[in-house]
CSV table of C-alpha atoms and ligand atoms in Angstrom, one decimal:
chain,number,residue,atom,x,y,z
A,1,UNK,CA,66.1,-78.8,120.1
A,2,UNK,CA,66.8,-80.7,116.9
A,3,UNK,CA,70.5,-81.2,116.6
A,4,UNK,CA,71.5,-81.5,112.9
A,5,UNK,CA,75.0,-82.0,114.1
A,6,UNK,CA,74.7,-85.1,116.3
A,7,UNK,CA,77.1,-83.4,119.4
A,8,UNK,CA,77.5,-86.1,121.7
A,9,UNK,CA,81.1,-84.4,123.2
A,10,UNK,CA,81.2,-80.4,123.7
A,11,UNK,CA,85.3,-80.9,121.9
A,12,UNK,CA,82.9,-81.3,118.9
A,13,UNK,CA,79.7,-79.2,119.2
A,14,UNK,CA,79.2,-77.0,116.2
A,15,UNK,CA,76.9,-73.6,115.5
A,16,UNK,CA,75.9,-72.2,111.8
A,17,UNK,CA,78.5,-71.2,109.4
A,18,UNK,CA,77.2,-67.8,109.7
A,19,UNK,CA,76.9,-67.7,113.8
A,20,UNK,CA,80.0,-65.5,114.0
A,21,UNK,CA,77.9,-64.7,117.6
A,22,UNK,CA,78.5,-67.4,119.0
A,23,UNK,CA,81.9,-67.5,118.4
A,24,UNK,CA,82.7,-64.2,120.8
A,25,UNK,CA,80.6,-65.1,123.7
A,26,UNK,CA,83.0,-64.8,127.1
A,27,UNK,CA,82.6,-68.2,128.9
A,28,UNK,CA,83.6,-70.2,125.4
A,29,UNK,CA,87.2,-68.8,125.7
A,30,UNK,CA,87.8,-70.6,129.0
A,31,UNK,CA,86.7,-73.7,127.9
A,32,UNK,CA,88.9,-74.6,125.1
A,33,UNK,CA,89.4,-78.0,124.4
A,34,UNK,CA,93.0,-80.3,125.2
A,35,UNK,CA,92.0,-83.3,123.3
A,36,UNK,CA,93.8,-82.3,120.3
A,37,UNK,CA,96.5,-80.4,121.5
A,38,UNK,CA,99.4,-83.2,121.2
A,39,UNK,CA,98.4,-83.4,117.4
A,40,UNK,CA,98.4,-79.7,116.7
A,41,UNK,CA,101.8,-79.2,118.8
A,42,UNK,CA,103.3,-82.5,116.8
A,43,UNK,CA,102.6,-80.1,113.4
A,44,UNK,CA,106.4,-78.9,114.3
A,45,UNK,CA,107.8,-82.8,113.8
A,46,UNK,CA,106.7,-83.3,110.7
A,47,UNK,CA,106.4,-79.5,108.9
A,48,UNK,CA,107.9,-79.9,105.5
A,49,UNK,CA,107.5,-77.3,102.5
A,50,UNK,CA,106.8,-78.6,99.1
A,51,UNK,CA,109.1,-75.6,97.7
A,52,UNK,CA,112.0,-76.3,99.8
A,53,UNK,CA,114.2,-78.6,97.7
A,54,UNK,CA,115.8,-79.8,101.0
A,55,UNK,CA,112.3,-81.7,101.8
A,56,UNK,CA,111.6,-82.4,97.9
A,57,UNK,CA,113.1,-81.3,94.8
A,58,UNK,CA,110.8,-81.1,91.9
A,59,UNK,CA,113.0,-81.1,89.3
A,60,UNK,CA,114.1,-85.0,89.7
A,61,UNK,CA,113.3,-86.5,86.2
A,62,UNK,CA,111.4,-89.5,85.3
A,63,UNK,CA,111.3,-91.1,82.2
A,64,UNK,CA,107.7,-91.5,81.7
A,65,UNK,CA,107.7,-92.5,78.1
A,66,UNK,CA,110.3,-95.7,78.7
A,67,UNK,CA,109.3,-96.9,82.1
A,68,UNK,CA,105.9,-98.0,83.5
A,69,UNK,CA,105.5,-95.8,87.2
A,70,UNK,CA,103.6,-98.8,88.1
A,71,UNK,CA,104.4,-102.5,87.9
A,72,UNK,CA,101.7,-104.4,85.6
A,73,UNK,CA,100.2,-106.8,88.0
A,74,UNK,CA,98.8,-103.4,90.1
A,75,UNK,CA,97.2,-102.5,86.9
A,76,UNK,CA,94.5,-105.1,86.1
A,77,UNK,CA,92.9,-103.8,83.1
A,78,UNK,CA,95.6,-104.9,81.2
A,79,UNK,CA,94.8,-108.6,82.1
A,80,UNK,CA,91.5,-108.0,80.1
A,81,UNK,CA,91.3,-109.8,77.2
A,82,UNK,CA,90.8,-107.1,74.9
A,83,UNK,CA,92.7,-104.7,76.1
A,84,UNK,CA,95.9,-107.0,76.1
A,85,UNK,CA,95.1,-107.7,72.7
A,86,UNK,CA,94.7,-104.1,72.1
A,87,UNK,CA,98.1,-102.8,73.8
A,88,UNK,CA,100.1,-105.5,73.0
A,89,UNK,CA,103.0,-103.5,72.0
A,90,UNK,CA,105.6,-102.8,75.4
A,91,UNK,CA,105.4,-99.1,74.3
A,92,UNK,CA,101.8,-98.5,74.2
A,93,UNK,CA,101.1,-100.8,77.9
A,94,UNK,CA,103.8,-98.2,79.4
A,95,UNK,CA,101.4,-95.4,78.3
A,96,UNK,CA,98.4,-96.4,79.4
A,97,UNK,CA,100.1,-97.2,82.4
A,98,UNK,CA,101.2,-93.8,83.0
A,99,UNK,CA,98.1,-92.1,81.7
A,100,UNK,CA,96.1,-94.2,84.3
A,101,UNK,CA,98.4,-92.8,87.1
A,102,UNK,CA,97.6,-89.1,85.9
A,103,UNK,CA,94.0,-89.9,86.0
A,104,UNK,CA,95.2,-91.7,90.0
A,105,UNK,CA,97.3,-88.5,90.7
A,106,UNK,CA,94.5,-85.9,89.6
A,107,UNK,CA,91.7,-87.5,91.5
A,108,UNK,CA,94.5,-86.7,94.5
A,109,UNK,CA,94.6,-83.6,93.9
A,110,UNK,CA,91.2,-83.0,93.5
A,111,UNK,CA,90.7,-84.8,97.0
A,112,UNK,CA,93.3,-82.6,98.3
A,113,UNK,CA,91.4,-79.4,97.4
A,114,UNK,CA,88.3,-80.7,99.0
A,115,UNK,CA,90.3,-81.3,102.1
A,116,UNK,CA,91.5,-77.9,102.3
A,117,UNK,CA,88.3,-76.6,101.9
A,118,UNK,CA,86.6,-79.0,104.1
A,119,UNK,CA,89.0,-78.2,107.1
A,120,UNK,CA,88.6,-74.1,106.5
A,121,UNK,CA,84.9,-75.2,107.1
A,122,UNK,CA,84.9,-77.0,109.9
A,123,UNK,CA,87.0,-73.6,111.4
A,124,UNK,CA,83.4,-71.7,110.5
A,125,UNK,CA,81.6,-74.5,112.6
A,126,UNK,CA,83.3,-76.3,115.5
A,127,UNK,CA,82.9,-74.1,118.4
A,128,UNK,CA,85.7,-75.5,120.3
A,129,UNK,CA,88.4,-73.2,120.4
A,130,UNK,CA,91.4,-76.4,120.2
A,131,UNK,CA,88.8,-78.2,117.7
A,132,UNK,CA,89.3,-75.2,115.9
A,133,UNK,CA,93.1,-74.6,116.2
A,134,UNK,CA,93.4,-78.2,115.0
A,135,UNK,CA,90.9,-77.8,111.9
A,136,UNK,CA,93.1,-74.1,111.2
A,137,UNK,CA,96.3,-76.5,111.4
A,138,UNK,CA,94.5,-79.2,109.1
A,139,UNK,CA,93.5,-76.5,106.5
A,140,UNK,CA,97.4,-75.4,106.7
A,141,UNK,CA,98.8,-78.7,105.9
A,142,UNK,CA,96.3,-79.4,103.2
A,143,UNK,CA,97.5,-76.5,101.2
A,144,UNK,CA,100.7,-78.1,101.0
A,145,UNK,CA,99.3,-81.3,99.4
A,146,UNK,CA,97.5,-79.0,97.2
A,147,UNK,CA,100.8,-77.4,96.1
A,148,UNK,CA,103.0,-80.5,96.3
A,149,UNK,CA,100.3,-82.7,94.1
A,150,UNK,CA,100.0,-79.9,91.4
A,151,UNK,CA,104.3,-80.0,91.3
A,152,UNK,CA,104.0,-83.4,90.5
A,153,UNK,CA,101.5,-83.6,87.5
A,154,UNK,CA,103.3,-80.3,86.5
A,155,UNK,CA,106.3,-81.9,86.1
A,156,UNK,CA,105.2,-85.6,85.2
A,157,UNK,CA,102.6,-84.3,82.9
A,158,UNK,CA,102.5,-80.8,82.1
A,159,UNK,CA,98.2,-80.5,83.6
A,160,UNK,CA,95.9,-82.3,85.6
A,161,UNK,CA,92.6,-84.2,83.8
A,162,UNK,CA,89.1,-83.2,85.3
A,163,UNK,CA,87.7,-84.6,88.5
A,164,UNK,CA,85.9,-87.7,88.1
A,165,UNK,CA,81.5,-87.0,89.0
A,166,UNK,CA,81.4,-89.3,91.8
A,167,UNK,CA,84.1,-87.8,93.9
A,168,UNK,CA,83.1,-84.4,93.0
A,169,UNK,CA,79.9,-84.4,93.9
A,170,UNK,CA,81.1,-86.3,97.5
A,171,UNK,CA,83.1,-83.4,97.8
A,172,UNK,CA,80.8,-80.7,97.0
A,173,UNK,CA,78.4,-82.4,99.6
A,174,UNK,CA,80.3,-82.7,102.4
A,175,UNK,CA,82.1,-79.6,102.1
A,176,UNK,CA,78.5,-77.7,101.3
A,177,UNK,CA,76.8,-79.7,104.5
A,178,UNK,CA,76.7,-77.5,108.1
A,179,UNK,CA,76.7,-80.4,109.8
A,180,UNK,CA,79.7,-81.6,111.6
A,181,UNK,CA,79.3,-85.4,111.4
A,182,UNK,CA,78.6,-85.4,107.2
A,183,UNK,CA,81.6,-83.6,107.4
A,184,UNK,CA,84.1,-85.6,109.5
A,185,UNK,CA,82.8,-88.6,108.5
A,186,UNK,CA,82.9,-88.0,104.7
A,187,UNK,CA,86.3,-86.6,104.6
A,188,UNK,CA,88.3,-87.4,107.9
A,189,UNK,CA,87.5,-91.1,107.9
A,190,UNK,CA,86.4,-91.7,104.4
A,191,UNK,CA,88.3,-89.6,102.2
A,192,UNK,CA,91.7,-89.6,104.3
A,193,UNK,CA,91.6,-93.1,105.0
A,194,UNK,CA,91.0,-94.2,101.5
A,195,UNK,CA,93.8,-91.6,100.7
A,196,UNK,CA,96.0,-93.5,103.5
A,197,UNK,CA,95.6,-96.6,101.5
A,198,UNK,CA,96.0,-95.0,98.1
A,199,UNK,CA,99.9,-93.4,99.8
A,200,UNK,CA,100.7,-96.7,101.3
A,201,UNK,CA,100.0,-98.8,97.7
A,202,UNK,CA,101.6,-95.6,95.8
A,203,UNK,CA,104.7,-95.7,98.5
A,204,UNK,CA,105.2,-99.5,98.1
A,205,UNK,CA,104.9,-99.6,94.2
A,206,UNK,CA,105.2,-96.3,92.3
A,207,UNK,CA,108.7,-96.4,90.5
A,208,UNK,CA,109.3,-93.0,90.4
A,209,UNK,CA,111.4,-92.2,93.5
A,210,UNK,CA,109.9,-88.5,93.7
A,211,UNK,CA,106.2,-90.1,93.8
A,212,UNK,CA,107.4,-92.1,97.0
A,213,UNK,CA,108.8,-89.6,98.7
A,214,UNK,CA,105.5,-86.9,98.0
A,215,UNK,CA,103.8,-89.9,99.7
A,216,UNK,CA,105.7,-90.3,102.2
A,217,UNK,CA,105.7,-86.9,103.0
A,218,UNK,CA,101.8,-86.4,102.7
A,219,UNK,CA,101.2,-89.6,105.1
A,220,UNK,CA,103.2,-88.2,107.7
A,221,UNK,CA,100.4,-85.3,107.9
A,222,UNK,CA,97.7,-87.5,107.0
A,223,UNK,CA,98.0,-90.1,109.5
A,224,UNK,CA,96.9,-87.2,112.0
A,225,UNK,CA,94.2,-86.2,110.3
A,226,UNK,CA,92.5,-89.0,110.1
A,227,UNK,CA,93.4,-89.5,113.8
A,228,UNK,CA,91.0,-86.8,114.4
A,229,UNK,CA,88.3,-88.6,112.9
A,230,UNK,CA,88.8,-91.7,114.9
A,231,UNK,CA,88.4,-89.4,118.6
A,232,UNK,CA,85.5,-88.1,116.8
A,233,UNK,CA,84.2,-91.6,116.2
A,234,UNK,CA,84.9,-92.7,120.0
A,235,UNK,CA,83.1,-89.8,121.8
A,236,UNK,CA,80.2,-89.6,119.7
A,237,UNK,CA,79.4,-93.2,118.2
A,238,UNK,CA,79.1,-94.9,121.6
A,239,UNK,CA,76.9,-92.5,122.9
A,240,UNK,CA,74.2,-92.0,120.0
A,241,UNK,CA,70.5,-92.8,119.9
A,242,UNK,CA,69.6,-96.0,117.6
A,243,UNK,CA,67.9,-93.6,115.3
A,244,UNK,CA,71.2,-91.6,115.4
A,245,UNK,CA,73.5,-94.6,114.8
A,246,UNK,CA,71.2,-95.4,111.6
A,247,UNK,CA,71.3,-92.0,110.0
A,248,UNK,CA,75.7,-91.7,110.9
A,249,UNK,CA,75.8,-95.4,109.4
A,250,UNK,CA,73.9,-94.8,106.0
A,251,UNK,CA,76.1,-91.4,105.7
A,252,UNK,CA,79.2,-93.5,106.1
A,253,UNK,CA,77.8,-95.9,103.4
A,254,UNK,CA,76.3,-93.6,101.0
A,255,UNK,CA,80.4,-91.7,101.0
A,256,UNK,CA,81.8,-95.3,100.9
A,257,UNK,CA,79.7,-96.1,98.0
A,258,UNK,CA,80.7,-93.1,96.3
A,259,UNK,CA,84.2,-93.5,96.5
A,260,UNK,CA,83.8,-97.6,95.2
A,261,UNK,CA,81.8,-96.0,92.4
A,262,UNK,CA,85.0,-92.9,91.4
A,263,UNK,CA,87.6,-95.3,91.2
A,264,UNK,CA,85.7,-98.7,90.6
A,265,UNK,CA,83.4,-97.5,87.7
A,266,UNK,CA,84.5,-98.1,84.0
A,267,UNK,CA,81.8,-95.7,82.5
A,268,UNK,CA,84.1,-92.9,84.7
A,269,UNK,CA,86.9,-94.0,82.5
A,270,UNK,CA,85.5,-93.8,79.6
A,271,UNK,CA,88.2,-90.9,78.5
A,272,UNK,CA,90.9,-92.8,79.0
A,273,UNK,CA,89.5,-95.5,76.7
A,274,UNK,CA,89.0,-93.6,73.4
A,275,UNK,CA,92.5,-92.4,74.6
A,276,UNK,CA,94.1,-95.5,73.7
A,277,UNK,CA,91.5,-96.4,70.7
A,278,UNK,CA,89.8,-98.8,72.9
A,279,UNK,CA,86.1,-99.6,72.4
A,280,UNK,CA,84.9,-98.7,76.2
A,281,UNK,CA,81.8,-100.9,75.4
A,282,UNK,CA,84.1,-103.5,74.8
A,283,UNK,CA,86.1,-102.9,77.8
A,284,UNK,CA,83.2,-103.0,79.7
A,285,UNK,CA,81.9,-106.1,78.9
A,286,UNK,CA,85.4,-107.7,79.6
A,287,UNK,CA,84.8,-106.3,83.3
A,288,UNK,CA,81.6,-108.0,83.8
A,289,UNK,CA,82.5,-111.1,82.7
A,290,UNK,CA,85.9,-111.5,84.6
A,291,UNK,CA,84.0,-109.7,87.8
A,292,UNK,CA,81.3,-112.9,87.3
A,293,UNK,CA,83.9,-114.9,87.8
A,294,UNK,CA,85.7,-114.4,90.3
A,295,UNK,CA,84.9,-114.5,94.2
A,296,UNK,CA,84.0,-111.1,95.2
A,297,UNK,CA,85.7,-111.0,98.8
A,298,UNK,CA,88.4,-111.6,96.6
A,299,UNK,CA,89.1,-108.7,95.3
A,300,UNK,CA,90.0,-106.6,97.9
A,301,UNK,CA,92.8,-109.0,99.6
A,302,UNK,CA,95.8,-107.0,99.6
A,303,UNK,CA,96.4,-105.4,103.1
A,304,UNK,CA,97.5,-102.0,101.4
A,305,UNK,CA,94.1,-102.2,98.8
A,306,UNK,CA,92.6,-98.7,99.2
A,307,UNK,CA,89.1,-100.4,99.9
A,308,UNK,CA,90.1,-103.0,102.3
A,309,UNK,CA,91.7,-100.5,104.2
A,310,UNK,CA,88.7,-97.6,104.3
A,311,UNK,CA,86.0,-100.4,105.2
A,312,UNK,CA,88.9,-101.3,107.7
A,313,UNK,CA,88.4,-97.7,109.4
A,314,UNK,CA,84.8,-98.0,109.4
A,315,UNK,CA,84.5,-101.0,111.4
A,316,UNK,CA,86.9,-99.8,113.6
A,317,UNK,CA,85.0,-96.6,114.6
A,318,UNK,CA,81.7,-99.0,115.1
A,319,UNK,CA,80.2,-97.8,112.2
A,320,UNK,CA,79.4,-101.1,110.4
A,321,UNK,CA,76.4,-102.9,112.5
A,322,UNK,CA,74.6,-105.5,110.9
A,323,UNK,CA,72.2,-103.5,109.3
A,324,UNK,CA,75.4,-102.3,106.6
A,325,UNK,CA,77.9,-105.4,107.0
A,326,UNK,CA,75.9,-107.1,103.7
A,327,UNK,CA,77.2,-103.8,101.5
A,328,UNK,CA,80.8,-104.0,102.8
A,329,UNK,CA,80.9,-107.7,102.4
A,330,UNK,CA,80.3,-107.6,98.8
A,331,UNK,CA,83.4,-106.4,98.9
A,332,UNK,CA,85.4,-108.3,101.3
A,333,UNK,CA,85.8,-110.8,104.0
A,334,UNK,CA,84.5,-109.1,106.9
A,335,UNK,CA,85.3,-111.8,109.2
A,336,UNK,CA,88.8,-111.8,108.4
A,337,UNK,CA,88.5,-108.1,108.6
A,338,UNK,CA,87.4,-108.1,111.9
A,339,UNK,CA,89.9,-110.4,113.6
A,340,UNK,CA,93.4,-108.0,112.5
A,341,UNK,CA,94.9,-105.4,114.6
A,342,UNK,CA,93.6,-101.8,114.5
A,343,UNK,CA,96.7,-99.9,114.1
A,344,UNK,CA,96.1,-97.9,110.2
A,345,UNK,CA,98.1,-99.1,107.4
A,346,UNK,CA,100.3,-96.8,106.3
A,347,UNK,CA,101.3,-95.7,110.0
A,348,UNK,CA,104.7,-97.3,109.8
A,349,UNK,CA,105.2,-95.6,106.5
A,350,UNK,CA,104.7,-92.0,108.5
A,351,UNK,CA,106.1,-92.5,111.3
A,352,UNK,CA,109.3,-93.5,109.2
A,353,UNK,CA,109.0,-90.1,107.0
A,354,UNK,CA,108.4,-88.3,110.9
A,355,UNK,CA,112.1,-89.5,111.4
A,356,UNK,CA,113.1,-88.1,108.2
A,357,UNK,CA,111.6,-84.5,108.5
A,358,UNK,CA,113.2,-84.0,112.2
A,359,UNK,CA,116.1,-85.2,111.1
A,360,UNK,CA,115.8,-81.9,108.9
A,361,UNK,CA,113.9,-80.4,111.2
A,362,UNK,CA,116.1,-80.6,114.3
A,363,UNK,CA,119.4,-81.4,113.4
A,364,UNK,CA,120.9,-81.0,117.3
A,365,UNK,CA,117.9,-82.5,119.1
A,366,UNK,CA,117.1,-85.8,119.9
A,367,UNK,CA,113.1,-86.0,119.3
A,368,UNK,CA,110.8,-89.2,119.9
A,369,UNK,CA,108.0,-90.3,117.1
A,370,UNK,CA,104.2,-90.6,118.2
A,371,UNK,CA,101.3,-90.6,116.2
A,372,UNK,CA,99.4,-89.7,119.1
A,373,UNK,CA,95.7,-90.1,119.2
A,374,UNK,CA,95.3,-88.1,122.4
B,1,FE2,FE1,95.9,-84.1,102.5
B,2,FE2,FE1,94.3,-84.7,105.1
């Protein structure tokens, strides 16, 4: 039998989409799952609702058009030559600034629509009955971000800008694919761990109080879900066939790639150039030449750099071998990588905002905070 979905652990085996069959024969329902049932029961910790202004009130104010959300030296392009001779006035850096974290905050969005759609998939294919209450639970807390992240840009910016082409088409893949490893790879370890990143940097600089606290918020559910990915990772990656382990490895690099390429990619910005006036040619060439000069393992040092930490995840699960360290190590120091802890950036930063939402939660009961794997 030729299994598309790589099933090394029955918690994960899979049928069609359209096998609704399957899904009603007698012995399955006595031999659900218990692997994930810490995570799914946890959901009652951290529930928050995005329309309940005792979690998050909507209405706080920001004043965009004064103050920069982020601090300069996280926004690099305007080190470039030309463009800090083009926006030299205080007025116009704040702007583009701002505008660059609309384009930030509508690629998570986006990502967050994918999620929820991914997760309603996986319900259609994981055969598992407790795979499938956790993917049901996953789908239900990705709505949220949906409806949280479109608050936001409603109330920073009045409408989101279009989804850049690298991650839609990653999106569209994955979420299009029946089979279960594309899938968790692509978004439970490569989308939600870049997104963990993305929250932790967002948490630590954003100025805009109500940013930070989405974040927050978001992270406390997204720690888990990519939580789900890594027990994914230890059941099956051990246990796969070196032809296997090839094919899950060059999946894991092709998303990888396509995520460097969505935020990396100038010609994606283009927009937001002739925004501004700027020559995009122009502020192209400026890249190349600064990106020649500088050390490329560089330039993704910082511990909270959405890069650093999704390659992070990757060689954690096992899924870097020496057939696919070169592409990563364009990037970064892989060495260095290798000798840090595993725990996931951005874990403290949840398990902080788990505190907060039973402190809401459960006013009269003393609770304990676990992001439990198992
Ligand atoms: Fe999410
Ligand atoms: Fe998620």
């Amino acid at each position: 039998m030729t299994d598309n979905n790589i099933t090394k652990d029955a918690m994960y085996g899979a049928v069609a989409p359209d096998d609704f069959e399957s899904m009603i024969e007698l012995d399955r329902y006595e031999q659900r799952s218990t692997a994930f049932d810490k995570i799914i029961s946890a959901t009652h910790d951290h529930f928050w609702d995005p329309l309940d202004k005792r979690y998050i009130d909507f209405d706080e104010p920001f004043d965009l058009e004064n103050v920069a959300m982020m601090p300069e030296e996280q926004q690099p392009l305007l080190r470039l030559p030309y463009i800090a001779e083009k926006l030299a006035d205080p007025k116009e850096r704040i702007r583009f600034i701002n505008h660059m974290q609309l384009w930030n905050f509508s690629s998570i969005l986006h990502g967050e629509q994918g999620a929820l759609n991914l997760s309603a998939s996986l319900c259609h294919v994981l055969k598992d009955q407790g795979a499938q209450e956790y993917a049901a639970n996953q789908t239900r807390e990705e709505a949220r971000h949906v409806t949280a992240f479109a608050k936001y840009i409603k109330s920073r910016w009045g409408r989101p800008v279009p989804c850049g082409a690298a991650l839609k088409s990653l999106l569209i893949e994955i979420i299009d694919s029946p089979a279960v490893y594309k899938k968790i790879i692509g978004m439970q370890m490569l989308v939600e761990g870049l997104a963990m990143g993305a929250f932790a940097n967002g948490f630590r600089f954003n100025r805009d109080p109500l940013a930070r606290k989405l974040f927050q918020l978001v992270m406390t559910d997204e720690a888990f879900h990519h939580k789900f990915g890594k027990i994914w990772a230890d059941k099956t990656i051990p246990k796969l066939t070196e032809a296997e382990r090839n094919l899950v490895e060059d999946w894991a690099a092709h998303c990888a790639q396509s995520l460097l390429f969505n935020n990396g990619s100038p010609e994606q910005q283009q927009v937001i150039y002739g925004e501004f006036g700027l020559d995009p040619q122009r502020v192209i060439e400026d890249i190349m030449e600064r990106r020649k000069n500088r050390d490329p393992k560089k330039r993704f040092k910082s511990e909270t750099n959405v890069f650093r930490v999704l390659i992070k995840t990757l060689l954690n699960a096992g899924l870097i071998t020496a057939r696919t360290r070169g592409f990563y190590a364009m990037y970064i120091d892989m060495d260095e990588l290798s000798a840090e802890s595993t725990r996931m950036v951005g874990d403290d930063i949840a398990e902080e905002g788990i505190r907060y939402l039973q402190a809401i939660n459960f006013k009269d009961q003393a609770r304990t905070v676990s992001i439990a794997a198992e």
